[in-house]
Coordinates of C-alpha atoms in Angstrom, one line a residue:
T423 CA 8.2 57.1 3.3
A424 CA 11.6 55.7 3.5
V425 CA 12.0 52.2 5.5
P426 CA 14.8 52.6 7.8
R427 CA 17.9 50.2 7.2
G428 CA 18.7 47.7 9.9
D429 CA 20.7 44.6 10.0
G430 CA 17.7 42.4 8.4
S431 CA 17.5 44.6 5.5
A432 CA 21.1 45.4 5.1
A433 CA 21.8 41.9 4.6
A434 CA 19.0 41.5 2.2
G435 CA 20.9 44.1 -0.3
I436 CA 24.0 41.9 -0.2
K437 CA 24.7 41.1 -4.0
R438 CA 26.3 38.0 -5.1
A439 CA 29.4 37.9 -6.3
P440 CA 32.2 35.4 -6.6
H441 CA 34.6 34.9 -4.0
S442 CA 38.8 34.9 -4.6
G443 CA 39.0 31.7 -2.1
T444 CA 38.9 27.9 -2.8
L445 CA 37.1 25.4 -0.6
N446 CA 39.3 22.6 0.4
A447 CA 38.0 19.6 1.9
P448 CA 39.5 18.3 4.7
A449 CA 42.3 15.5 4.1
A450 CA 40.8 12.1 4.1
E451 CA 42.0 9.6 7.0
P452 CA 41.6 5.4 6.6
G453 CA 38.3 4.6 8.9
T454 CA 35.9 6.4 6.6
L455 CA 33.7 4.2 4.7
H456 CA 31.4 5.3 1.7
V457 CA 28.6 2.6 1.5
D458 CA 25.8 2.2 -1.5
L459 CA 23.7 -0.6 -2.7
K460 CA 23.4 -1.8 -6.2
E461 CA 20.6 -3.9 -7.6
L462 CA 21.3 -7.1 -9.8
I463 CA 19.1 -9.5 -11.8
V464 CA 18.8 -12.3 -9.9
S465 CA 22.0 -14.3 -10.1
M466 CA 23.5 -17.8 -9.5
G467 CA 23.0 -18.1 -5.7
G468 CA 20.1 -16.1 -5.5
Y469 CA 22.0 -13.2 -4.9
R470 CA 20.2 -9.5 -6.1
Y471 CA 22.0 -6.9 -4.4
V472 CA 25.6 -5.7 -4.2
V473 CA 27.0 -3.8 -1.0
F474 CA 29.6 -1.8 -1.7
A475 CA 31.9 0.3 0.9
I476 CA 34.8 2.0 -0.2
D477 CA 37.5 3.5 2.0
E478 CA 37.8 7.0 1.6
Y479 CA 41.5 7.2 2.1
T480 CA 42.6 4.5 -0.2
R481 CA 39.6 3.9 -2.2
Y482 CA 39.8 0.3 -1.7
V483 CA 36.5 -1.2 -2.1
F484 CA 34.9 -3.6 0.2
V485 CA 31.9 -5.9 -1.4
S486 CA 29.0 -8.1 0.1
F487 CA 26.4 -9.8 -2.1
I488 CA 22.9 -10.1 -0.4
K489 CA 19.7 -11.7 -1.6
Q490 CA 17.5 -9.2 0.2
K491 CA 17.5 -5.7 1.1
S492 CA 17.3 -6.5 4.6
D493 CA 20.4 -8.1 4.9
A494 CA 21.8 -5.1 3.9
A495 CA 22.6 -3.9 7.5
Q496 CA 24.6 -7.1 8.7
A497 CA 26.4 -7.0 5.4
A498 CA 27.9 -3.7 6.4
Q499 CA 28.8 -4.9 9.6
Q500 CA 30.5 -7.7 8.2
I501 CA 32.2 -5.2 5.9
I502 CA 33.5 -2.9 8.8
A503 CA 34.7 -6.2 10.6
A504 CA 37.1 -6.8 7.3
F505 CA 38.3 -3.5 7.0
N506 CA 39.2 -3.4 11.1
A507 CA 40.8 -7.1 10.2
T508 CA 42.8 -6.3 7.0
V509 CA 43.9 -2.8 7.3
A510 CA 47.9 -2.6 8.1
T511 CA 49.2 -0.8 11.0
P512 CA 50.8 2.5 9.8
V513 CA 54.7 3.4 11.6
D514 CA 56.0 6.7 12.1
E515 CA 59.2 8.2 10.5
H516 CA 60.9 5.9 12.7
G517 CA 59.4 2.7 12.3
R518 CA 57.4 2.6 15.3
A519 CA 54.1 1.2 15.1
L520 CA 50.9 3.9 15.2
A521 CA 47.3 3.2 16.0
R522 CA 45.3 0.8 13.4
P523 CA 42.7 2.3 11.9
R524 CA 39.5 1.6 12.5
V525 CA 36.0 2.5 10.7
R526 CA 34.7 5.8 12.8
K527 CA 32.9 7.2 10.1
I528 CA 30.2 5.8 7.5
H529 CA 28.6 7.9 4.8
S530 CA 25.3 6.6 2.9
D531 CA 22.4 7.2 0.9
R532 CA 19.1 6.7 3.1
E533 CA 19.0 3.1 2.6
G534 CA 16.3 1.7 4.7
K535 CA 18.5 -0.8 6.4
L536 CA 21.2 1.4 6.9
M537 CA 18.9 3.9 8.8
S538 CA 17.1 0.8 10.6
H539 CA 17.2 1.0 14.5
M540 CA 19.4 -2.0 14.5
F541 CA 22.1 -0.8 12.4
R542 CA 22.0 3.0 14.6
E543 CA 22.7 0.9 17.6
F544 CA 25.7 -1.2 16.2
C545 CA 27.1 2.1 15.0
A546 CA 26.6 3.6 18.6
R547 CA 28.2 0.7 20.3
E548 CA 31.2 0.4 18.1
G549 CA 31.5 4.2 18.3
I550 CA 31.1 4.6 14.3
H551 CA 29.3 8.0 13.3
H552 CA 26.9 7.5 10.6
T553 CA 26.2 10.4 8.2
T554 CA 23.5 10.5 5.2
S555 CA 23.0 12.5 1.8
P556 CA 19.6 14.2 1.5
P557 CA 16.9 12.3 0.3
H558 CA 17.0 11.6 -3.4
D559 CA 19.9 13.2 -4.1
H560 CA 22.5 10.5 -4.8
D561 CA 25.2 13.2 -6.2
L562 CA 25.9 13.8 -2.4
N563 CA 27.7 10.3 -1.7
P564 CA 29.9 10.7 -4.8
I565 CA 33.0 8.7 -4.1
A566 CA 30.5 5.3 -3.5
E567 CA 28.6 6.5 -7.1
R568 CA 31.9 7.3 -8.9
T569 CA 33.4 4.0 -7.5
I570 CA 30.5 2.0 -8.5
G571 CA 30.4 3.5 -11.9
V572 CA 33.7 2.6 -12.5
V573 CA 33.6 -1.1 -11.0
S574 CA 30.0 -1.6 -13.2
E575 CA 31.9 -0.3 -16.3
R576 CA 34.6 -2.5 -15.8
A577 CA 32.6 -5.6 -15.0
T578 CA 30.2 -5.0 -18.3
A579 CA 33.3 -4.8 -20.6
I580 CA 34.7 -8.1 -18.5
R581 CA 31.1 -9.8 -19.3
A582 CA 30.8 -8.6 -22.9
E583 CA 34.0 -9.7 -24.1
S584 CA 34.1 -13.2 -21.9
G585 CA 30.4 -14.1 -23.4
A586 CA 29.5 -14.5 -19.7
P587 CA 26.1 -15.2 -18.7
A588 CA 24.3 -12.9 -16.6
R589 CA 23.8 -15.2 -13.8
L590 CA 27.3 -14.9 -12.8
W591 CA 27.3 -10.9 -12.0
P592 CA 28.9 -11.7 -8.6
H593 CA 31.6 -13.6 -9.9
I594 CA 32.4 -11.2 -12.4
I595 CA 31.9 -8.2 -9.8
A596 CA 34.2 -9.6 -7.9
Y597 CA 36.7 -10.0 -10.4
A598 CA 36.4 -6.3 -11.4
I599 CA 36.9 -5.1 -7.7
D600 CA 39.9 -7.1 -7.1
W601 CA 41.1 -5.5 -10.5
H602 CA 40.1 -2.0 -9.0
N603 CA 42.1 -2.7 -5.8
A604 CA 45.1 -3.8 -7.3
T605 CA 45.4 -0.9 -9.8
I606 CA 48.2 1.5 -8.6
G607 CA 46.4 5.1 -8.4
S608 CA 46.9 8.6 -6.9

């Protein structure tokens, strides 16, 4: 017997076809930070991790070196304070000052200390929306991953060319980040 075609079976019969449009991401605005951690070998000063935070709008990199992963939430708070203190006040076409950008959103991988109760309370208190990529899917934090890759490649080249020992990684990475932040890009 024939099965009557209702709404459910009609939807199941839809064929996949390419669509003619494009998917446009919303325009980036200052105040969205993409955060991630990178592990180092134990370096001078006992630092083992780097907390990277990249401003979505300018791709400016903020960094903090930490000794334990448990310090990641506090490092992110310090980076947010640095962003809020250093980002310039924009002006309109008549030269009048506009509202100063502040961190409003953080996107990160599902790093435990950035998922902690303490960090969630901090975000709620400061009015910061925190989003995360799905578990074990680093591809959905692309701004942080790509920027860390660029900085890491540059730092590795600097270390190789200078012959610096690995225990100087924090200094080498900080230099590579300064170089990245000073580079003019689109």
